[in-house]
mmCIF file with all atom_site columns, C-alpha atoms in Angstrom:
data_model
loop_
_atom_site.group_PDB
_atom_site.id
_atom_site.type_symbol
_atom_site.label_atom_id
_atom_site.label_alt_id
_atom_site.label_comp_id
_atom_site.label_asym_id
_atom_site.label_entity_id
_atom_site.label_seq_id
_atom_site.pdbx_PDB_ins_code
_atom_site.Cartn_x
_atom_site.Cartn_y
_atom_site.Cartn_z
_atom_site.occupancy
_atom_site.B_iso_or_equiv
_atom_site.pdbx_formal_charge
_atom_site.auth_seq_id
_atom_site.auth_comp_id
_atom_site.auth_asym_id
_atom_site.auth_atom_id
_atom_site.pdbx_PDB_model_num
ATOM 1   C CA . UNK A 1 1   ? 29.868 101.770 156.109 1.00 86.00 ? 1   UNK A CA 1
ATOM 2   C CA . UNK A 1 2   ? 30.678 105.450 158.079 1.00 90.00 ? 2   UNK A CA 1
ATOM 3   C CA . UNK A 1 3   ? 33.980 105.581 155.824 1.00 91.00 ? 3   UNK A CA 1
ATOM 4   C CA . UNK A 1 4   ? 32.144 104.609 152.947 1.00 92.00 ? 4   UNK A CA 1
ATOM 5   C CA . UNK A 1 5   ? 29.510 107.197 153.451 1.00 93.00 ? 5   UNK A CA 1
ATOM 6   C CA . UNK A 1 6   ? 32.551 109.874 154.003 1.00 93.00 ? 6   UNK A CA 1
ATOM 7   C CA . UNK A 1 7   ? 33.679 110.252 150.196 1.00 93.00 ? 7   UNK A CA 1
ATOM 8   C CA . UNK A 1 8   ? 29.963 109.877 148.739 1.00 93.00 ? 8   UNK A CA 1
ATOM 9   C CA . UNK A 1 9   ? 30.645 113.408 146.930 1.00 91.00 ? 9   UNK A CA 1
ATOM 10  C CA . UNK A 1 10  ? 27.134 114.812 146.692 1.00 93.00 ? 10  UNK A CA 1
ATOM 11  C CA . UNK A 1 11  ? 23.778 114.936 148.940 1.00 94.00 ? 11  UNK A CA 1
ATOM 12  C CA . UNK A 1 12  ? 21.671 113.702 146.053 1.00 94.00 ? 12  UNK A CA 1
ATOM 13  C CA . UNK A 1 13  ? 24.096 110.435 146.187 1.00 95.00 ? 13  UNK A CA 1
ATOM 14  C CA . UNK A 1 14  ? 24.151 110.431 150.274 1.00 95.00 ? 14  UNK A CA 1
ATOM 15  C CA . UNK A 1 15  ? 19.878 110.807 149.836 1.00 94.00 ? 15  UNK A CA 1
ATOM 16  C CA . UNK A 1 16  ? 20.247 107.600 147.419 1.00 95.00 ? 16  UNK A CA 1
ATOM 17  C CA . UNK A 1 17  ? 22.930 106.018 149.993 1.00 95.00 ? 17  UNK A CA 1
ATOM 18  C CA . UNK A 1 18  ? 19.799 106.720 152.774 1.00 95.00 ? 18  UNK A CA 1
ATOM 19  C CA . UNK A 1 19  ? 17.139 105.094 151.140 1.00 95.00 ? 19  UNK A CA 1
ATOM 20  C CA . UNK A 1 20  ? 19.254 101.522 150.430 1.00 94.00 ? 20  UNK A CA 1
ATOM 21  C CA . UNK A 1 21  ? 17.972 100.141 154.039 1.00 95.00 ? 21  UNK A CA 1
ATOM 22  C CA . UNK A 1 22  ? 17.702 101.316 157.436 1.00 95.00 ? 22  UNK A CA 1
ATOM 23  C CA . UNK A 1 23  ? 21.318 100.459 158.291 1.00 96.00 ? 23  UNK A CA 1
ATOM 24  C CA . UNK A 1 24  ? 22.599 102.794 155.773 1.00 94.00 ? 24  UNK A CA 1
ATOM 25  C CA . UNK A 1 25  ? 20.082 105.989 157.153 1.00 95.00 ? 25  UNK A CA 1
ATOM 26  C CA . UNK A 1 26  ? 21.675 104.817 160.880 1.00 96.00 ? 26  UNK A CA 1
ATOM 27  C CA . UNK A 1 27  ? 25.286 105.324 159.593 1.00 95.00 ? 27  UNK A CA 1
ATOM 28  C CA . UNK A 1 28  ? 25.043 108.374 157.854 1.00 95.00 ? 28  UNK A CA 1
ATOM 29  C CA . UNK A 1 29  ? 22.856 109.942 161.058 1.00 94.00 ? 29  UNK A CA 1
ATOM 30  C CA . UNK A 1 30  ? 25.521 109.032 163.284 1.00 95.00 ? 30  UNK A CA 1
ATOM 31  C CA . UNK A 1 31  ? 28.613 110.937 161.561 1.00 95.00 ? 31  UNK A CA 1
ATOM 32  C CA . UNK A 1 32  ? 30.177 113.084 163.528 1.00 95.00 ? 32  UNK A CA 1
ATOM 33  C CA . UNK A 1 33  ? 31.539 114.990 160.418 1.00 94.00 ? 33  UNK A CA 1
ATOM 34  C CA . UNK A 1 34  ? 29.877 115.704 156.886 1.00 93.00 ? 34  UNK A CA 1
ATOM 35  C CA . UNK A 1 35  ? 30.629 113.813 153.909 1.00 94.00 ? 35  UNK A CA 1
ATOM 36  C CA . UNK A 1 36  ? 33.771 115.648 151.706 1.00 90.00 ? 36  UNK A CA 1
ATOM 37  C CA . UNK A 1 37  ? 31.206 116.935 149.483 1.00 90.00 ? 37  UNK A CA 1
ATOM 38  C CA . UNK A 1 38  ? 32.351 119.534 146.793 1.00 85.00 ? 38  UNK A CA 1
ATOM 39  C CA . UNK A 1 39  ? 29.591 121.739 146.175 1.00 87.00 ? 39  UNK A CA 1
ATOM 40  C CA . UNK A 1 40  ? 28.148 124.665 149.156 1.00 86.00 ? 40  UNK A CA 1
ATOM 41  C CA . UNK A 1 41  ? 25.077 123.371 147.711 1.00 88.00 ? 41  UNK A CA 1
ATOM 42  C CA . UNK A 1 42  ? 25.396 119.500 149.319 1.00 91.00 ? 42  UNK A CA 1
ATOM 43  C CA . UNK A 1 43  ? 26.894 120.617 152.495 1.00 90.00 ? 43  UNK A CA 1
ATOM 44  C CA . UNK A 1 44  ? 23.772 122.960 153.333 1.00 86.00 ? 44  UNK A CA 1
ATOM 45  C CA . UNK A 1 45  ? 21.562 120.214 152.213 1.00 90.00 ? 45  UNK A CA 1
ATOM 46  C CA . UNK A 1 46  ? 23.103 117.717 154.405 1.00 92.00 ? 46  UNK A CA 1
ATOM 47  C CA . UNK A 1 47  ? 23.065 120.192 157.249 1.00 89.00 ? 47  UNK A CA 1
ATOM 48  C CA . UNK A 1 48  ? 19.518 120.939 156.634 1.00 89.00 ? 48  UNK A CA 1
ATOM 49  C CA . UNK A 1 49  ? 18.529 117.005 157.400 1.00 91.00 ? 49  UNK A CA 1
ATOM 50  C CA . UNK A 1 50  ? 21.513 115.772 159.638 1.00 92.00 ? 50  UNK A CA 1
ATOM 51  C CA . UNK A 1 51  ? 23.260 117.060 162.585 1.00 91.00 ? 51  UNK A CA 1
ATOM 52  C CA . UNK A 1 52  ? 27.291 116.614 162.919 1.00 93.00 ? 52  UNK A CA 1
ATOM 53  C CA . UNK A 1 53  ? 29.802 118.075 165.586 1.00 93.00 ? 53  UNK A CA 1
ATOM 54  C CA . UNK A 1 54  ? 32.096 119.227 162.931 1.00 93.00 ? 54  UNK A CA 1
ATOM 55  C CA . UNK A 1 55  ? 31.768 120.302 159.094 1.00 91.00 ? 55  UNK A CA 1
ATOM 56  C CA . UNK A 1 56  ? 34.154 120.167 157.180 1.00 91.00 ? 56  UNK A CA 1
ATOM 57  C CA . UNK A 1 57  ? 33.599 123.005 153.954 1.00 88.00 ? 57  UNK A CA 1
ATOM 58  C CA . UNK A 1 58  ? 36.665 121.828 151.979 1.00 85.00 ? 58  UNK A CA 1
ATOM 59  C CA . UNK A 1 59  ? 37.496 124.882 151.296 1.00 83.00 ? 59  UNK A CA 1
ATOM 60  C CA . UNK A 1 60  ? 34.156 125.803 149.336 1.00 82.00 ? 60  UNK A CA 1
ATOM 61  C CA . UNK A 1 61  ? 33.183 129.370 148.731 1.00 82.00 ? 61  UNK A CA 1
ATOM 62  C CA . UNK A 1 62  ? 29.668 130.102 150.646 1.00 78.00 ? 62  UNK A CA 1
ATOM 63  C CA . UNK A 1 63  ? 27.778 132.591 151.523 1.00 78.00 ? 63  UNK A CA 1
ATOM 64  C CA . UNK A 1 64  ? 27.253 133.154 155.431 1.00 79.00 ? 64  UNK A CA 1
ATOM 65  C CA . UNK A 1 65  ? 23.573 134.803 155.835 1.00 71.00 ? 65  UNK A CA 1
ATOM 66  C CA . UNK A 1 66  ? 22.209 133.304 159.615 1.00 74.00 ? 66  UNK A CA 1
ATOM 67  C CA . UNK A 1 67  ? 24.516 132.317 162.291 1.00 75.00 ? 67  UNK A CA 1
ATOM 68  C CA . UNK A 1 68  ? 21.977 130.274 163.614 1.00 78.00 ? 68  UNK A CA 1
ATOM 69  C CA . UNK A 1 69  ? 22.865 128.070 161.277 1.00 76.00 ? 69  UNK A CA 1
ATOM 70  C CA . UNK A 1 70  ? 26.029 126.992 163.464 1.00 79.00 ? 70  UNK A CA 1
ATOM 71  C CA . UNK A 1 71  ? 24.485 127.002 166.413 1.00 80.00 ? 71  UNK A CA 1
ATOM 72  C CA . UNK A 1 72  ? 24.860 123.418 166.644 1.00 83.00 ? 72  UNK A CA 1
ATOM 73  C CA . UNK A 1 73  ? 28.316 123.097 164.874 1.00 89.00 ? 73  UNK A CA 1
ATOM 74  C CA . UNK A 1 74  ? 31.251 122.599 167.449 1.00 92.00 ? 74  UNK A CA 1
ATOM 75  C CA . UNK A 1 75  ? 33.942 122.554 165.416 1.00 93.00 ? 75  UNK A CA 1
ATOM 76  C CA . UNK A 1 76  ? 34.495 124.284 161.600 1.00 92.00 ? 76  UNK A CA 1
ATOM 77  C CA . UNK A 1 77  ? 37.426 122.848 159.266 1.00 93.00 ? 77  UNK A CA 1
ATOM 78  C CA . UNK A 1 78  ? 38.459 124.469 155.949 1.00 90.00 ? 78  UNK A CA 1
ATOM 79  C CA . UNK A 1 79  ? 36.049 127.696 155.650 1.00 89.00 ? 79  UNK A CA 1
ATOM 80  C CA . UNK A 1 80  ? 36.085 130.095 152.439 1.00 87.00 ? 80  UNK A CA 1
ATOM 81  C CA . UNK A 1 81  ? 33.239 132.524 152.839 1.00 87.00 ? 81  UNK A CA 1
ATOM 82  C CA . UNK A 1 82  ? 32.606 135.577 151.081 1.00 85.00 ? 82  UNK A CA 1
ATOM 83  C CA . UNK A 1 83  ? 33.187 138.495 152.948 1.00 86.00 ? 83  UNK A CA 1
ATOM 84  C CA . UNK A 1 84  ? 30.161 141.645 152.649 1.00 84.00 ? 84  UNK A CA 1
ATOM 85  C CA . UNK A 1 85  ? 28.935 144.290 154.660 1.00 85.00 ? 85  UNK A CA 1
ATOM 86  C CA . UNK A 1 86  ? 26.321 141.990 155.378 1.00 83.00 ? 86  UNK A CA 1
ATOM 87  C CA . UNK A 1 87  ? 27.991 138.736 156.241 1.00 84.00 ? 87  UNK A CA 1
ATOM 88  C CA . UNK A 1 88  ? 30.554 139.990 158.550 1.00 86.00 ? 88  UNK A CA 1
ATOM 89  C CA . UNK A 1 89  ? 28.500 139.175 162.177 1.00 85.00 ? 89  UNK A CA 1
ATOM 90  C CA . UNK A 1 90  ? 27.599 135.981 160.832 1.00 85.00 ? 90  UNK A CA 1
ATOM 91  C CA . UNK A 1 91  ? 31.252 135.016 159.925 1.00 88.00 ? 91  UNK A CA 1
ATOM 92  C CA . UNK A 1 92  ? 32.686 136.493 162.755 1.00 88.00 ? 92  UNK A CA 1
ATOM 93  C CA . UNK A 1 93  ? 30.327 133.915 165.237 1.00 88.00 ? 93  UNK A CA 1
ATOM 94  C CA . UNK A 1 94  ? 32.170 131.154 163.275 1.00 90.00 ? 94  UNK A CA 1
ATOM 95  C CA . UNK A 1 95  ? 35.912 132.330 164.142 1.00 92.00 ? 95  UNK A CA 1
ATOM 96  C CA . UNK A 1 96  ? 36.179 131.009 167.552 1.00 93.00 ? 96  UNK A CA 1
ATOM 97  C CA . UNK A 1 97  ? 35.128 127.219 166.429 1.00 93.00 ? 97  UNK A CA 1
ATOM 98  C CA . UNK A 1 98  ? 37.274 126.873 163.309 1.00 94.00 ? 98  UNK A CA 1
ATOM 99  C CA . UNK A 1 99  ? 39.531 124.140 163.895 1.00 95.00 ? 99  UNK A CA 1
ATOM 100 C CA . UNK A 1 100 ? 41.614 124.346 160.489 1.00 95.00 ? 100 UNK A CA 1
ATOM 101 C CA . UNK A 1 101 ? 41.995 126.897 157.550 1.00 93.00 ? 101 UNK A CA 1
ATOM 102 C CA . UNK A 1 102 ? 43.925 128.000 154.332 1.00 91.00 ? 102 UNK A CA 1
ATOM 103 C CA . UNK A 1 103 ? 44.836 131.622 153.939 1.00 90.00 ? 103 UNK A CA 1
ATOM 104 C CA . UNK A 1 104 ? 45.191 132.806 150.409 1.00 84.00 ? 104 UNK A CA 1
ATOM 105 C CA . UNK A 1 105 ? 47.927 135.345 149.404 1.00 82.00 ? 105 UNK A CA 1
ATOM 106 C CA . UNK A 1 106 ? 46.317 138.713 150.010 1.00 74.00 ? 106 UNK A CA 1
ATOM 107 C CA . UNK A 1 107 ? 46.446 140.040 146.868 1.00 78.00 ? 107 UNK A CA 1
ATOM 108 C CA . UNK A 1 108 ? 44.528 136.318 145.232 1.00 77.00 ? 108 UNK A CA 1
ATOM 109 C CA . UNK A 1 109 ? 41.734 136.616 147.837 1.00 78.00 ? 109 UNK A CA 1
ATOM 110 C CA . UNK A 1 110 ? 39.253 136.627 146.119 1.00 78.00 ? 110 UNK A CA 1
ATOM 111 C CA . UNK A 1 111 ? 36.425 136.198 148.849 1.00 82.00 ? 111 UNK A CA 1
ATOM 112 C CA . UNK A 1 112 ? 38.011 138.645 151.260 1.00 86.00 ? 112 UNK A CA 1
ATOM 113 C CA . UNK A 1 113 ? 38.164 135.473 153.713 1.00 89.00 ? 113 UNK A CA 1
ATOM 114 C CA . UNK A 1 114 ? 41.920 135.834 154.244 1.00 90.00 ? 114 UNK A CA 1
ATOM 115 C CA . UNK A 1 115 ? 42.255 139.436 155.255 1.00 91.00 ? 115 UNK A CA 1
ATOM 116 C CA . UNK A 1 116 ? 38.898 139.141 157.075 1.00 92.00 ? 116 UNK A CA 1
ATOM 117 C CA . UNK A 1 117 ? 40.802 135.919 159.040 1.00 93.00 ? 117 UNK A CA 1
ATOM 118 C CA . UNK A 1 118 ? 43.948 137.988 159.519 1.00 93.00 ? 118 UNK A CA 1
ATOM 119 C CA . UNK A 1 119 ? 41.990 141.218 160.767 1.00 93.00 ? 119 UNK A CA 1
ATOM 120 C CA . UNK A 1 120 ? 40.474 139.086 163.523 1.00 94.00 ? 120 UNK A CA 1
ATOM 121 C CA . UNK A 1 121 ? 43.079 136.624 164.463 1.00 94.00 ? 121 UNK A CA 1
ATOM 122 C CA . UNK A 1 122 ? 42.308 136.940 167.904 1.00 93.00 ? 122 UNK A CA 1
ATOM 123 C CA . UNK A 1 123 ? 38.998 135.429 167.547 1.00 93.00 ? 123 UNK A CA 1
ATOM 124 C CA . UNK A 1 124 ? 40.476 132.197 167.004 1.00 94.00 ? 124 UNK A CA 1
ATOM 125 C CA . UNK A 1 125 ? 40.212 129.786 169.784 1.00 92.00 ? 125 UNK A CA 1
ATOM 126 C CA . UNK A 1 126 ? 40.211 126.136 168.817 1.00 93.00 ? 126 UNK A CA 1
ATOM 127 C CA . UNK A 1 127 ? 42.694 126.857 165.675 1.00 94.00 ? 127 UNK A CA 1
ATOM 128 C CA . UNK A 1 128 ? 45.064 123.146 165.171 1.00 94.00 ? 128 UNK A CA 1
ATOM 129 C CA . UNK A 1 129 ? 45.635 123.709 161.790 1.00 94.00 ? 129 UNK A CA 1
ATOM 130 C CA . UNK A 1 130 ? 46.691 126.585 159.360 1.00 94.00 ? 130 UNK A CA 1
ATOM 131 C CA . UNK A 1 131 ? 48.291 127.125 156.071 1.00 91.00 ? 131 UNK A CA 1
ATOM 132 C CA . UNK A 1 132 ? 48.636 129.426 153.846 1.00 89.00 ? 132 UNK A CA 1
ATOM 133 C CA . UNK A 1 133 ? 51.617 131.988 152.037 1.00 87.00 ? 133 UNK A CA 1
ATOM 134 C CA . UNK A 1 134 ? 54.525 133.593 154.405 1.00 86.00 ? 134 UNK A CA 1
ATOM 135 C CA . UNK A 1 135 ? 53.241 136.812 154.102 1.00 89.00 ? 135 UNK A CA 1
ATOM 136 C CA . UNK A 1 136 ? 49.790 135.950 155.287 1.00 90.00 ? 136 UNK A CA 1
ATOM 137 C CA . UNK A 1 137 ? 50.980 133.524 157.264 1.00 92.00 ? 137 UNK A CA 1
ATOM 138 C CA . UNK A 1 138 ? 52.852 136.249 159.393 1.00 91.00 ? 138 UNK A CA 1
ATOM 139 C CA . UNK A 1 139 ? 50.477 138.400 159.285 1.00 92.00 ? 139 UNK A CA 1
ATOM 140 C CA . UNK A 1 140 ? 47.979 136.632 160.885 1.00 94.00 ? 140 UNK A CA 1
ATOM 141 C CA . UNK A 1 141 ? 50.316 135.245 163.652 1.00 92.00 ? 141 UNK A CA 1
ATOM 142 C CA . UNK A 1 142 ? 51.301 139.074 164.374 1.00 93.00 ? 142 UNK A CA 1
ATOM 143 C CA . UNK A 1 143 ? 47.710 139.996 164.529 1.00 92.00 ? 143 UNK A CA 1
ATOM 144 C CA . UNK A 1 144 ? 47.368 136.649 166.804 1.00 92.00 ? 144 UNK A CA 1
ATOM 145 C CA . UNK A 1 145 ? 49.927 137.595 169.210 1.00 90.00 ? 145 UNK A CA 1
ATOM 146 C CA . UNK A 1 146 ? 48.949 141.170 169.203 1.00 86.00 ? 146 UNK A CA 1
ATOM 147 C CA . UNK A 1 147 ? 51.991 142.407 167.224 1.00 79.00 ? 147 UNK A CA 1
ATOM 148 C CA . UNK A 1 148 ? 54.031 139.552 169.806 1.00 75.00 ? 148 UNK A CA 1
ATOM 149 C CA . UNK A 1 149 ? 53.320 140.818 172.767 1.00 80.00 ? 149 UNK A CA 1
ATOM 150 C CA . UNK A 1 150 ? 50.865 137.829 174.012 1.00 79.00 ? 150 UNK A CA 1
ATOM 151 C CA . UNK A 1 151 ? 53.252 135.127 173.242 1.00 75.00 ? 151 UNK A CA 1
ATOM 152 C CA . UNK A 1 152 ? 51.967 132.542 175.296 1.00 81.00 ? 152 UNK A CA 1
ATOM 153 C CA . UNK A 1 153 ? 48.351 132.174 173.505 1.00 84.00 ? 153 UNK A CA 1
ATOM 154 C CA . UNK A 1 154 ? 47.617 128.538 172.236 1.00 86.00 ? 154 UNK A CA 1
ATOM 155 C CA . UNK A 1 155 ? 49.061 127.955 169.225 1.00 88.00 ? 155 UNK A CA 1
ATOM 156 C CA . UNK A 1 156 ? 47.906 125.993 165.954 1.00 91.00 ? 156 UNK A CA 1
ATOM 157 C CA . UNK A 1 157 ? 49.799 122.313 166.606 1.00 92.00 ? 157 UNK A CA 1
ATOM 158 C CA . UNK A 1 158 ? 50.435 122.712 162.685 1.00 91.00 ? 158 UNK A CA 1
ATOM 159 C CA . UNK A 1 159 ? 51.189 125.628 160.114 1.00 90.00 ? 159 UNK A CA 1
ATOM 160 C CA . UNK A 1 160 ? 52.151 124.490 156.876 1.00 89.00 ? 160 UNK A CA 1
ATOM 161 C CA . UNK A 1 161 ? 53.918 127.404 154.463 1.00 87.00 ? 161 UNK A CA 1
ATOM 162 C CA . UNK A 1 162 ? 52.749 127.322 150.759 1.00 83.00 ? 162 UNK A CA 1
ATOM 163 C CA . UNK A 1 163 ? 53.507 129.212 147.756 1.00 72.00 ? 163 UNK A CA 1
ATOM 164 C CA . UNK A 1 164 ? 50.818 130.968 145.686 1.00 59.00 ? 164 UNK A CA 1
ATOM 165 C CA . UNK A 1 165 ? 52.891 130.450 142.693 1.00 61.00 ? 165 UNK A CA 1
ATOM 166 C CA . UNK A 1 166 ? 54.505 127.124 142.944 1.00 59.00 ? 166 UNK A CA 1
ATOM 167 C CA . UNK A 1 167 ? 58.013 128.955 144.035 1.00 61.00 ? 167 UNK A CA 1
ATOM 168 C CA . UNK A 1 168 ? 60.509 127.878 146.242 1.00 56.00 ? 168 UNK A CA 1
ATOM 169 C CA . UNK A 1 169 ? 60.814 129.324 149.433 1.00 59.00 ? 169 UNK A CA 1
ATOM 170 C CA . UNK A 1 170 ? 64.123 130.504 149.702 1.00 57.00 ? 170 UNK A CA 1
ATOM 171 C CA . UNK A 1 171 ? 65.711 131.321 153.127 1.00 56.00 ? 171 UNK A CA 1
ATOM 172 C CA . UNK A 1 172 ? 68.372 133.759 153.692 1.00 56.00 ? 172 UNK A CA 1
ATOM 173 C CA . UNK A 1 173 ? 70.501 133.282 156.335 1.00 52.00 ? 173 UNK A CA 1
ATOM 174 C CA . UNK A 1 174 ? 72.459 136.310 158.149 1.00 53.00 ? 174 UNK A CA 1
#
């Protein structure tokens, strides 16, 4: 029943998954992760009524107004939050338990999350997974390694290269 209650894609479904039998309220109160919902909306709900270890945001676009409101969240996977004047302590508390992220081409953010991610690479501390362009992909590991001069830091166990555009990524050798 946990793996069942994983892909139920919305809290109003996981609230109508609850009320089934007691069994069912049991299963989805002992996840360690949230459900793969797709809206900000669910995953606040759910976090609002259930405590997990690790959310997973699926790359949703929120809005970060209270860090308290990971206080209780060990690990983050797939963040996308909108980057403010306002937003920027909150976000920045979440940086050293984000496990895995996607960085957009620079010039596509459109949240700010990227360059806010590269800017404060070093805050990263429990980073296994990135992906992302080349460009920002290198950027963010020079920024990581302060410009390579701590090259012994932990790094992610996997980095996956993607193109913005659906082109091939052509190396050059010299």
């Amino acid at each position: 029943l946990m793996n069942v209650a994983l892909y139920i894609s919305s809290y109003g479904n996981i609230f109508k998954f609850i009320q089934i039998n007691k069994k069912c309220f049991d299963v989805v109160n002992r996840l360690k992760i949230n459900p793969y919902f797709k809206t900000p909306t669910s995953i606040n709900s759910f976090l609002k009524h259930f405590s997990v270890e690790t959310v997973d945001y699926n790359n949703t676009v929120l809005f970060c107004q209270n860090a308290e409101e990971f206080r209780n969240i060990q690990l983050i996977r797939n963040p996308s939050f909108v980057i403010s004047e306002e937003t920027q302590n909150c976000i920045h508390s979440t940086l050293p338990r984000t496990y895995s992220m996607t960085l957009d081409s620079v010039e596509h953010d459109q949240t700010g999350y990227s360059q806010f991610a590269i800017d404060n690479a070093k805050s990263f501390e429990k980073l296994h997974k990135i992906s992302g362009d080349l460009e920002s992909l290198i950027s963010f590991f020079k920024n990581y390694t302060e410009n390579k001069n701590m090259m012994f830091v932990p790094f992610p166990k996997i980095v996956m290269i993607t193109s913005f555009q659906n082109n091939d990524i052509q190396f050059n050798q010299r």
